[in-house]
Every structure is written in C-alpha cells, then in structure tokens.
mmCIF file of C-alpha atoms in Angstrom:
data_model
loop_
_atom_site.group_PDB
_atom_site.id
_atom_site.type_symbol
_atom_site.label_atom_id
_atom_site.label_comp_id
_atom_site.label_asym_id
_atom_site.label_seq_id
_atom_site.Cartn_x
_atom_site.Cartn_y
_atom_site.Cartn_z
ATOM 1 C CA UNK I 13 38.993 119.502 319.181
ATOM 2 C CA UNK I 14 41.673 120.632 321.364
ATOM 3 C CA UNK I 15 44.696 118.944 320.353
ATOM 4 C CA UNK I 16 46.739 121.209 318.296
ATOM 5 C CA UNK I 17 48.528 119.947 315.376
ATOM 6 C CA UNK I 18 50.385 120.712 312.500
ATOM 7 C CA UNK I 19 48.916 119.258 309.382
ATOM 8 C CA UNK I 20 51.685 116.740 307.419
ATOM 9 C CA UNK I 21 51.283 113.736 305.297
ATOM 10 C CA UNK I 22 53.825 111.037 306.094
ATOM 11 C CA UNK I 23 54.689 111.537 302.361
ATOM 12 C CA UNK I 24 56.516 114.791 303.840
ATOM 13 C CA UNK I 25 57.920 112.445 306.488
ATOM 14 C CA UNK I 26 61.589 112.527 304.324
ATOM 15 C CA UNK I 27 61.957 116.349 304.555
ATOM 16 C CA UNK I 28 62.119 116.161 308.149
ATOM 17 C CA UNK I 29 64.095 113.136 308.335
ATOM 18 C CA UNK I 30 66.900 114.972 306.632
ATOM 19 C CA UNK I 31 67.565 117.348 309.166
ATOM 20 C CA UNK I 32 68.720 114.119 311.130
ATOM 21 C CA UNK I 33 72.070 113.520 312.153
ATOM 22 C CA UNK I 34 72.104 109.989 313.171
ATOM 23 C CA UNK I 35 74.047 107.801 310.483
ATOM 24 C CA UNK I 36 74.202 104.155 309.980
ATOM 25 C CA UNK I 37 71.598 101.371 310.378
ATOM 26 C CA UNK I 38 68.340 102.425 311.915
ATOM 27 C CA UNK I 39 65.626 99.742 314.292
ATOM 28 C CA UNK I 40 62.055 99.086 313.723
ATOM 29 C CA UNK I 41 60.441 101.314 316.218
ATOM 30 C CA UNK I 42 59.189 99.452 319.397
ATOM 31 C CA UNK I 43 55.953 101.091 319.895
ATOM 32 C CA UNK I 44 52.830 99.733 321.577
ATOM 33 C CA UNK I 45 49.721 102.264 321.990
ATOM 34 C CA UNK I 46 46.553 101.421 324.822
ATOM 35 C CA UNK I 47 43.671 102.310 326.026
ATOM 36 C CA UNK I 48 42.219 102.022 329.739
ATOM 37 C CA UNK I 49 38.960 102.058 328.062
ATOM 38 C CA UNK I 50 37.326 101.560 324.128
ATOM 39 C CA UNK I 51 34.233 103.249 324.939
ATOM 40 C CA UNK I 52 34.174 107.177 326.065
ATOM 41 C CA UNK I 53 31.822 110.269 325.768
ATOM 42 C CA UNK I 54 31.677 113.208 323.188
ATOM 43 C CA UNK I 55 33.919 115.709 324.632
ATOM 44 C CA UNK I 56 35.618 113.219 326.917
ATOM 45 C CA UNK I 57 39.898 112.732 327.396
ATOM 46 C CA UNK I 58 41.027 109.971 325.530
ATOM 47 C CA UNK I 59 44.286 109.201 326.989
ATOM 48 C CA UNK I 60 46.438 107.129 324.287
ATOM 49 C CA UNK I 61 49.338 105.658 326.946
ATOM 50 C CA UNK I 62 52.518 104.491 324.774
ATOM 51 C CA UNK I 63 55.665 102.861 325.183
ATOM 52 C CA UNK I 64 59.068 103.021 323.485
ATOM 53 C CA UNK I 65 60.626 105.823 322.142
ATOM 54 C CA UNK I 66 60.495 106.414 318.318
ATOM 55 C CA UNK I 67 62.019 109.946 316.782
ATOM 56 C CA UNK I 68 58.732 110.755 314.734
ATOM 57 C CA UNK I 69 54.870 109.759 315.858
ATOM 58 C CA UNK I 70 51.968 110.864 313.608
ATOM 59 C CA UNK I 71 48.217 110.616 314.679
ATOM 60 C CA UNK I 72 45.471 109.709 312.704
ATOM 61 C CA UNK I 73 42.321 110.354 314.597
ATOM 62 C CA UNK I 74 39.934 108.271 312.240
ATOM 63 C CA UNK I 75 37.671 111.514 311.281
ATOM 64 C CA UNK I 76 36.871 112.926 308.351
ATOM 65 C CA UNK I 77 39.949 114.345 306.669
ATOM 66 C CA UNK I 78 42.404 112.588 308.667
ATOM 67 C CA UNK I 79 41.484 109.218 308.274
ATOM 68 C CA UNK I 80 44.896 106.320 307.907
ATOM 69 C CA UNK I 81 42.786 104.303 305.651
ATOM 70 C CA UNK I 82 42.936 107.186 302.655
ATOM 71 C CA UNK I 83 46.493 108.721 303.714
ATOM 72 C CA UNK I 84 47.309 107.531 299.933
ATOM 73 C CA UNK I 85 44.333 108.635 298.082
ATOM 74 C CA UNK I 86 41.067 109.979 298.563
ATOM 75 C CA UNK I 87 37.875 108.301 298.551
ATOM 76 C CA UNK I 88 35.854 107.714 295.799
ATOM 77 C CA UNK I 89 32.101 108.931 295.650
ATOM 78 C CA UNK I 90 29.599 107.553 292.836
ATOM 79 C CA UNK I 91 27.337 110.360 292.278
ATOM 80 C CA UNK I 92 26.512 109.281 288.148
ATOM 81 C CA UNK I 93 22.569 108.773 289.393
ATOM 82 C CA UNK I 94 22.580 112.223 292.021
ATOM 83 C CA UNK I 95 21.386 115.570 289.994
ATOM 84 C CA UNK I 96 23.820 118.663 289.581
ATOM 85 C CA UNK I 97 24.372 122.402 290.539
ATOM 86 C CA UNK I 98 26.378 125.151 289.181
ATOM 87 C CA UNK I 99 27.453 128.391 290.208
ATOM 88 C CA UNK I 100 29.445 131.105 289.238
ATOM 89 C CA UNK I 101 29.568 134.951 289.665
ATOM 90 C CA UNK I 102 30.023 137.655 287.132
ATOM 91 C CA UNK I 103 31.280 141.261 287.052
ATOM 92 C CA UNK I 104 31.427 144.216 284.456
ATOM 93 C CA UNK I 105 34.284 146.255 284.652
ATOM 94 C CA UNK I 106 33.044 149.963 283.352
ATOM 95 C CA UNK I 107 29.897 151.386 284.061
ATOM 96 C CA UNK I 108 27.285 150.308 281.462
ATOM 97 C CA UNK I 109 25.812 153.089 280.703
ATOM 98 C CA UNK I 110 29.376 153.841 278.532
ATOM 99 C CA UNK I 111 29.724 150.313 277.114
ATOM 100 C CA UNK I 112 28.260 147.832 274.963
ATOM 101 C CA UNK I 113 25.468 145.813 276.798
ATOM 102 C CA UNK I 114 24.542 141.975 276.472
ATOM 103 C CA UNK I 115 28.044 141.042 275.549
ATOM 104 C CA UNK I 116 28.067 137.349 277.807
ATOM 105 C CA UNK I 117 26.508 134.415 277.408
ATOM 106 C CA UNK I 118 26.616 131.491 279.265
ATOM 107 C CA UNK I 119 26.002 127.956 277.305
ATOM 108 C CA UNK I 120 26.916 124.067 277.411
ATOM 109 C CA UNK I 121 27.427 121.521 274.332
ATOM 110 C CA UNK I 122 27.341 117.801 274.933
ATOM 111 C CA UNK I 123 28.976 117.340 271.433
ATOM 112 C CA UNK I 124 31.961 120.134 271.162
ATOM 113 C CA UNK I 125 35.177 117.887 270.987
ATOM 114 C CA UNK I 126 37.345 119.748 272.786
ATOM 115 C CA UNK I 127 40.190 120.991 270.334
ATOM 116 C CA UNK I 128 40.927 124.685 270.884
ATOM 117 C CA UNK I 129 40.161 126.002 267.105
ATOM 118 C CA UNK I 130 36.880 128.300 267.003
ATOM 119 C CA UNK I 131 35.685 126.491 263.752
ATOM 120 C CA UNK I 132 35.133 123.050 266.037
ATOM 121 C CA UNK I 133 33.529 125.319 268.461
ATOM 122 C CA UNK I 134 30.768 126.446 265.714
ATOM 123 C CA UNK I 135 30.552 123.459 264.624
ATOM 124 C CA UNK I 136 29.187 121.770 267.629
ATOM 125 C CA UNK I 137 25.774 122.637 268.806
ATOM 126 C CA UNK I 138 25.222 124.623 271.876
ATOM 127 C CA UNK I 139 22.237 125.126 273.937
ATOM 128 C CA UNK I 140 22.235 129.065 275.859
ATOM 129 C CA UNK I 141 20.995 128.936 279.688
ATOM 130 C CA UNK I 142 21.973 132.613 280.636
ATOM 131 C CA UNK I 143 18.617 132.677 281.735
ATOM 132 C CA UNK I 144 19.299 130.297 284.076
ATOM 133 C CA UNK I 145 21.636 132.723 285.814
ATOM 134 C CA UNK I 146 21.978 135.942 287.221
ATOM 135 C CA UNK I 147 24.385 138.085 285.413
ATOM 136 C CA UNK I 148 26.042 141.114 286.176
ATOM 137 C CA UNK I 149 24.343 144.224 285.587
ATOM 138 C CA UNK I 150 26.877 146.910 286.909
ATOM 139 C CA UNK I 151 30.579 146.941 288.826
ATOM 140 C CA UNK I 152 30.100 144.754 291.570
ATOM 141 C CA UNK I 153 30.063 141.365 291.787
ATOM 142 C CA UNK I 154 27.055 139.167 291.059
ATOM 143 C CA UNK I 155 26.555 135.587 292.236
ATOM 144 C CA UNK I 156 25.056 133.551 289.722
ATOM 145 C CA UNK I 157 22.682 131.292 292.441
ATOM 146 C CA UNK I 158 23.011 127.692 292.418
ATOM 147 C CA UNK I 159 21.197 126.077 289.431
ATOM 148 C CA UNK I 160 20.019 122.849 288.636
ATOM 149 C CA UNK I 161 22.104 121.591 285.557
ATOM 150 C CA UNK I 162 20.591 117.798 285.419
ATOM 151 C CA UNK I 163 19.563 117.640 282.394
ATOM 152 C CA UNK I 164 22.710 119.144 280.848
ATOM 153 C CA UNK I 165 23.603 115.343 281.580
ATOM 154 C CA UNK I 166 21.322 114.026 279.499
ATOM 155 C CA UNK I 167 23.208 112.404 277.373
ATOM 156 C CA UNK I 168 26.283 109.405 277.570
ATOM 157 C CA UNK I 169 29.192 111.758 277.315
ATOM 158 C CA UNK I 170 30.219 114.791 279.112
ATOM 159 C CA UNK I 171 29.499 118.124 279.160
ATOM 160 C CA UNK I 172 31.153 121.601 278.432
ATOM 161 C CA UNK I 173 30.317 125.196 280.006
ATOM 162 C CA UNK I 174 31.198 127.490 277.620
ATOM 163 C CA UNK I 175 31.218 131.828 278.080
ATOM 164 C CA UNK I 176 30.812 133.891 275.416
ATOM 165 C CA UNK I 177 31.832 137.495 274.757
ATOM 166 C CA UNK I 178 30.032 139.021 271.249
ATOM 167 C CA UNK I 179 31.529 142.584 270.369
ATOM 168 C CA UNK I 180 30.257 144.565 267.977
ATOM 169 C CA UNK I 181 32.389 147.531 265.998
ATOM 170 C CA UNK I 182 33.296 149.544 268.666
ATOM 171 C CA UNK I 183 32.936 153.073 266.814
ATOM 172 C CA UNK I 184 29.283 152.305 266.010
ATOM 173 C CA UNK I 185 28.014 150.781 269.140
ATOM 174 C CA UNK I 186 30.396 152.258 271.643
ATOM 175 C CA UNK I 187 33.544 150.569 273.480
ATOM 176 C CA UNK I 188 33.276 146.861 274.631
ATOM 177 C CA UNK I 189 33.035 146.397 278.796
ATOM 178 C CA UNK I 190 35.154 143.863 280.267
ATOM 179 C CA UNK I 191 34.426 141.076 282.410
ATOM 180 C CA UNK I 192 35.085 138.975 285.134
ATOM 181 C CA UNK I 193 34.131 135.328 285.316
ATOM 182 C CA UNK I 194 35.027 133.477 288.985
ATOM 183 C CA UNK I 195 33.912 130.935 291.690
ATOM 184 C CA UNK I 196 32.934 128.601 288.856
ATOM 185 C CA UNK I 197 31.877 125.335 290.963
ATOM 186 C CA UNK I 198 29.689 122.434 290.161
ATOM 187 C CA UNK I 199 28.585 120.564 292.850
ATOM 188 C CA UNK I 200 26.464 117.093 293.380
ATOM 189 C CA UNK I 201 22.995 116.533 294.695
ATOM 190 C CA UNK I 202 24.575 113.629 296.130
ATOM 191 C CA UNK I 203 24.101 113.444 299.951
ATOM 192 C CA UNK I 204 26.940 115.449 301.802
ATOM 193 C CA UNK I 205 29.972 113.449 302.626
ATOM 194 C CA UNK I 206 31.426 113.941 306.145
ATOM 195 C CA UNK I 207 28.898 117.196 306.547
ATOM 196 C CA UNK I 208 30.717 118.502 303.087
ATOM 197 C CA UNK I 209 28.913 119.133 299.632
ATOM 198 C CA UNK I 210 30.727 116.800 297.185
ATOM 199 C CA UNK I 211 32.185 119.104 294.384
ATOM 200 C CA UNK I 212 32.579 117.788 290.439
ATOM 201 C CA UNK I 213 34.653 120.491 289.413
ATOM 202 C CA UNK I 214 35.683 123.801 290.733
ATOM 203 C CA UNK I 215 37.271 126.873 288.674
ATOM 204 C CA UNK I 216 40.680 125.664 289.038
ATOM 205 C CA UNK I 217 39.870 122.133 287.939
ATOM 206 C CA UNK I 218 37.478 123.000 284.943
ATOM 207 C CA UNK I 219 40.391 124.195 282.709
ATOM 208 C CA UNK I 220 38.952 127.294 281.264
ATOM 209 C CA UNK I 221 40.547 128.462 278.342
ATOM 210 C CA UNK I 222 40.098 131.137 275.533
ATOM 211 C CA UNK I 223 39.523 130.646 271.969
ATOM 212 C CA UNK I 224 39.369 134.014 269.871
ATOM 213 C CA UNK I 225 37.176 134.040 266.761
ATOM 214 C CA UNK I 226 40.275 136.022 264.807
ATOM 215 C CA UNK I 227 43.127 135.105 266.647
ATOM 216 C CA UNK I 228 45.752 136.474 264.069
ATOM 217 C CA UNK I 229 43.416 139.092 262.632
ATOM 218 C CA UNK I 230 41.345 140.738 265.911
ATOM 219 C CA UNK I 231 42.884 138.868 268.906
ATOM 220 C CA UNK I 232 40.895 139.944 272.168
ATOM 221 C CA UNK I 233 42.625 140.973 274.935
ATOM 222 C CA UNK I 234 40.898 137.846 277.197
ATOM 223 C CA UNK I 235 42.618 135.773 279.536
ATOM 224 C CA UNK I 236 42.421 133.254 282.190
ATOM 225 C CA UNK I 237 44.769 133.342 285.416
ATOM 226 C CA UNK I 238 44.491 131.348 288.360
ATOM 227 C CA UNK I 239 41.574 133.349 290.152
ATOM 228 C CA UNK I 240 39.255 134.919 287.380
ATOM 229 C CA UNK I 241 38.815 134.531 283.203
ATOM 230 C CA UNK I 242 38.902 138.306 282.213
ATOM 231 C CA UNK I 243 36.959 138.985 279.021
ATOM 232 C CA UNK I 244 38.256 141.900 277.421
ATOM 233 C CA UNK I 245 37.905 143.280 273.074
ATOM 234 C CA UNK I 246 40.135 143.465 270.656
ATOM 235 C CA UNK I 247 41.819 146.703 269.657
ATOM 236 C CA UNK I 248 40.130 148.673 266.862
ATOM 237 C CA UNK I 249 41.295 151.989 265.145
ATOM 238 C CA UNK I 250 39.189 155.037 265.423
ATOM 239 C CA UNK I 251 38.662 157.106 261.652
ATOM 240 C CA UNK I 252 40.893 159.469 262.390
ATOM 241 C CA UNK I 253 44.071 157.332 263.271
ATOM 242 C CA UNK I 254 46.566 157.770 260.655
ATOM 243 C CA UNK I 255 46.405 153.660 259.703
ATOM 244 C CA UNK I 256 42.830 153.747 259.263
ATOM 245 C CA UNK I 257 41.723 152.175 256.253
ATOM 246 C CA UNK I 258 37.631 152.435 255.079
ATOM 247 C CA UNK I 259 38.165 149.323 253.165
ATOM 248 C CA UNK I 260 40.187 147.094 255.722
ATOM 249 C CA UNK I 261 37.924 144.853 257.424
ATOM 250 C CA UNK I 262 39.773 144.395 260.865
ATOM 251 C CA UNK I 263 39.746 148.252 261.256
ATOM 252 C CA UNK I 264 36.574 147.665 263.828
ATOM 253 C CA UNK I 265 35.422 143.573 263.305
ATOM 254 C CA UNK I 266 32.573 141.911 265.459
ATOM 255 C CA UNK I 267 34.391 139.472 267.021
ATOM 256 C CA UNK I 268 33.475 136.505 269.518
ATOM 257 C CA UNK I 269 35.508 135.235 272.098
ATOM 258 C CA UNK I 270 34.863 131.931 274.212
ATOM 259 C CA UNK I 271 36.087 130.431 277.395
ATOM 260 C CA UNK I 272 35.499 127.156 276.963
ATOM 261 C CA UNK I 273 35.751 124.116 280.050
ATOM 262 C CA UNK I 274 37.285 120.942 280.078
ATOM 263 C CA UNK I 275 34.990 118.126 279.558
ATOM 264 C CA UNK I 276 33.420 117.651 282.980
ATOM 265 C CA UNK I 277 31.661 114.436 283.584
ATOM 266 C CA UNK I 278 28.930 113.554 286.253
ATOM 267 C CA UNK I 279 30.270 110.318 287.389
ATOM 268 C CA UNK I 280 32.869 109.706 290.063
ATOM 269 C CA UNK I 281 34.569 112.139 292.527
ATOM 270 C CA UNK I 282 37.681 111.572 293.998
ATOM 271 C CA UNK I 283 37.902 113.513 297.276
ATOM 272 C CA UNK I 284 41.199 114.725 298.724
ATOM 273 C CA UNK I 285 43.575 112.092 299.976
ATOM 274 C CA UNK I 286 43.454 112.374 304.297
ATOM 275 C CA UNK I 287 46.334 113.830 306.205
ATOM 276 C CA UNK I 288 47.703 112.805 309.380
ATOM 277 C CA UNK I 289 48.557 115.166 312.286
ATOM 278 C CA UNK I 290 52.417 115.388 313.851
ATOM 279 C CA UNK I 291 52.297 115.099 317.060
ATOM 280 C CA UNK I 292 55.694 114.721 317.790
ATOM 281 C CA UNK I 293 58.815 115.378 316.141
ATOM 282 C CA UNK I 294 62.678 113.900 316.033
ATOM 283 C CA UNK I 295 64.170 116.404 317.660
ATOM 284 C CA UNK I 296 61.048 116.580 320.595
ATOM 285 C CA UNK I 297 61.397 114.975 323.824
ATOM 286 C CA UNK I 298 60.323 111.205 324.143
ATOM 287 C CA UNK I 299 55.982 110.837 325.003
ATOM 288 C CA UNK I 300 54.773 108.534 327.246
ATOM 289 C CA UNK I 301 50.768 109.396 326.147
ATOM 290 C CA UNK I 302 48.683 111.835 323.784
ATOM 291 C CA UNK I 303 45.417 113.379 324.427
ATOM 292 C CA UNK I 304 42.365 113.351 322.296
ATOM 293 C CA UNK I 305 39.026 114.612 322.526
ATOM 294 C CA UNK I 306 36.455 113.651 320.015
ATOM 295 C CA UNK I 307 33.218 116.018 319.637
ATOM 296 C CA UNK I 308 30.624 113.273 317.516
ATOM 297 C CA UNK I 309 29.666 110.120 318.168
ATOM 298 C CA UNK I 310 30.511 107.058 316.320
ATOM 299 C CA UNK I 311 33.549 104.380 316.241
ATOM 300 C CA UNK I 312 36.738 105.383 315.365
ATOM 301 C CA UNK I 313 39.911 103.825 314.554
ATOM 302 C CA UNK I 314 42.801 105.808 315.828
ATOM 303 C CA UNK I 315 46.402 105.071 313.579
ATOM 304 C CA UNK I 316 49.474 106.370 315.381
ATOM 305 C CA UNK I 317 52.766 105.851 312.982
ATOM 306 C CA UNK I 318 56.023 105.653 314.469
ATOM 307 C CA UNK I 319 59.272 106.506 312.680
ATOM 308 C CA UNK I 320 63.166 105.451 312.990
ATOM 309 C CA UNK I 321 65.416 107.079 310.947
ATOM 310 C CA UNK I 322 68.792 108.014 309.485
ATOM 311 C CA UNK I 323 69.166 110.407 307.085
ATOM 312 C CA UNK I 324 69.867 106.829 304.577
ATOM 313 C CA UNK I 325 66.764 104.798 305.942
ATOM 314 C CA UNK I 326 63.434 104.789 307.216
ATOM 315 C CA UNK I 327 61.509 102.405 308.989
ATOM 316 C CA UNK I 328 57.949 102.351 310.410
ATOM 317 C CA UNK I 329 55.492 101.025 312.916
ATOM 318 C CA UNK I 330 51.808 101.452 312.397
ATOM 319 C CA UNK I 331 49.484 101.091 315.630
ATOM 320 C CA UNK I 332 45.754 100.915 315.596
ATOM 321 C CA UNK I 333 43.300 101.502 318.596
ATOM 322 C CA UNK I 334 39.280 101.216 318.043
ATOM 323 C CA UNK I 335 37.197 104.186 319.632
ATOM 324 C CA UNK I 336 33.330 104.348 320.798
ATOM 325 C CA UNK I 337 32.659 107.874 321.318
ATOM 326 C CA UNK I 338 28.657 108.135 322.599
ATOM 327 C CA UNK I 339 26.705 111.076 323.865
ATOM 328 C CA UNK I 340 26.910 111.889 327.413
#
C-alpha cells in the first residue's frame, strides 16, 4: 500500500486530544466522505473526497488488521474440530562433553491441576514426547520442528506442556548444563485467517513457570523471564569444602525441576483487536480528500472517524464507504 500511516487505536484518541487548547463546548463534526466510483482495480487510486473540517480523521481501510468492525475486540476463530502444532527450540549452555547429558524432557498431562506444589505435579500422570522433538545437542540453538500434538487433545479438558530438568549428584556424574527453552508456540491446523496461521498460545501467553522438587532444601537456579525459561542446578558442595557433611543429604541431591504451562485449551482464539490508521491530526491542516490504493481483490468497507474536541469533551462522526476492488 502506499499510504503511510501511523498505527493508533481511537482508544489513544484522548492522549492527543489533551494537547488541545480549545476550551468550552465542542460540535458534532460535519463530515460527509464520497466516492466518484464503488468499483476500482487492484493497484488503482481511490480518491475518498470529504467535506467539513474536523480536528482528528482516522481511516479504517476494511483489511485485515485494520478493520472498524473489530476496533473493540478481535475476532473470534472456532478451531475446537482443526488439529494442532507445536514448536519450540532448545539450547545447552556448556559444551556437553563437560556436563551431564539427557537432563530435558519434554511432556504433557491432561489431568495435572495446575497448583504450583511439585507433589500435585507427581501426582498427575504425564505422557513424555521428547521424541517427538528435536532437542539440543550442543551450544547453538535447535528448533524443535513443528509437530502434530492432536491427540494431546484427546480428552474434554485442557492440556499442559510441561519441561523437565533431572540432575543427578554433581560430584559423581559431573556438573549439570544449563538450558534454554524459547519460541514456544502452538498453532492451529485451522485454515489461515487473513493469509496468517491462527496461534493458540505463544511463549508469552502459555505462563511458564518453575516448580523445584526441593525448593527450601536444593532450590535450582531456574527461571523464566520474558524471552527464554533458563534451566539451571542447584548448588552442591564439593568434599573438600569446609561445610561438607558425608551424612547430610542436600550436600549433592538429584533434584528435578519443571516448567510447567498454563492450561492451554484447543477451542476458541481470539485474534488481536484491529487498529485504525491517523491520517490526520488536530493540529494538521484541514483535507479536502485521502488516497488509497488497495493491492487484493474483494469488497471493502472503508470507516473514516471524525473527531471534535476540547480538552473536556469529545464527540464523533463515523462515515462508511463500500469498495469493489477487481483485477485489472
């Protein structure tokens, strides 16, 4: 497209208002927006003509992503009867050669109830698919590929992805390796909306967190930030440290650490809510038309909102034009 536009929502529409210095009462815009024609061609000038003079105007073009009729919230997709995919990618931290080997495991549980204590987590049974993925077998980053997890769905309720980190005494089986979980995404076999793969959950929205088999006793150093879960062991005292005791226990435990999801379910997705484009602002000079090119064919309805306002009061005026765009 070659308008250029800054992206706002009109919900952002009161930050710019207050940078107004007209006081008092404020009018309903008078606004009118026309067409010399309905029907055009992929690629051709669409000339929106307008009269009056209203501070603000936004533009919604009717295409994907900036589309009036879900300016308030995003559409909903049914994808309960579509299959699933998931994808993630893993890295060690040290060479293996110096570190333990085998430590993650990647499983799901249809029955885990969610609370964050590790003897729910044992409780609940859990099926392991790290087969199902590639895993990382060095310092660099390994994409999973994109499985199939149907049949994780099997059953009425929902499902959670859990990675585990086993490590054994560190003295007899040498030091644990970190690692690094990211990109977790789970996407639906249902047909792409708008040319885009419909996503369940992502790795911000799946809620990772850890659980530590001894929290008090032989906390791991694992956590989860906004970009990666980091798996890394809990501390352990070599023989010849002063504190070392032969008959403590938590001098060197095997200890297991998960990062456990939030339920995710295989039902409904609510896509992002549609933004419109600001075409021209309250300080700008009045427009007497905008220009519009549309690159796919299909019909369109165009929403240009007009804004009056003090910083006190706000009023609006919502215009609609249908478009045909057809090939050449």
């Amino acid at each position: 497209m070659k308008a250029k536009y800054l992206l706002i929502g009109i919900g952002f529409v009161g930050v710019l208002l207050s940078c107004s210095e007209r006081l008092g009462d404020v009018e309903q815009p008078e606004f009118t927006v026309s067409v010399d024609k309905t029907t055009f061609e992929v690629g051709e000038e669409v000339v929106f003509k307008f009269t009056g003079a209203p501070s603000i105007i936004s533009f919604y073009s009717g295409e994907p992503g900036n589309n009036y009729l879900y300016k308030d919230e995003g559409r909903l997709i049914q994808v309960a009867d579509a299959g699933a995919t998931m994808s993630f990618s893993t890295q060690m931290v040290s060479a293996p050669a110096n570190c333990q080997t085998n430590q993650l495991a990647v499983l799901y549980s249809t029955d885990y109830n969610g609370n964050d204590n590790y003897a729910d987590i044992v409780s609940a049974h859990w099926t392991d698919v790290s087969d199902q993925f590639t895993l990382a077998t060095g310092t660099s980053s390994v994409a999973s590929g994109e499985r199939d997890i149907t049949s994780y769905f099997s059953g009425k309720g929902p499902v959670y992805i859990g990675f585990r980190y086993t490590t054994k005494p560190q003295n007899a089986n040498k030091v644990a390796n970190p690692w690094y979980v990211t990109n977790f995404t789970v996407k639906s076999l249902v047909d792409p909306v708008d040319g885009a793969d419909i996503v369940i959950t992502d790795y911000i929205h799946a809620g990772f967190r850890i659980i530590d088999q001894y929290p008090e006793e032989a906390p791991s150093r694992s956590y989860v930030n906004s970009t990666r879960i980091t798996f890394s062991a809990n501390l352990y005292r070599l023989p010849t440290d002063s504190l070392y005791d032969e008959n403590d226990p938590w001098n060197d435990p095997e200890t297991v650490t998960w990062a456990i999801s939030k339920p995710i379910y295989k039902d409904t997705v609510r896509l992002a809510k549609d933004w419109a484009s600001a075409i021209k602002g309250i300080n700008a000079d009045e427009m007497e038309s905008y220009s519009y090119q549309y690159n796919t064919p299909g019909t369109y309805k165009a929403y240009f909102v007009a804004v009056n306002s003090t910083i006190d009061n706000v009023k609006y005026t919502v215009r609609e034009v249908e478009i045909t765009i057809v090939e050449p």
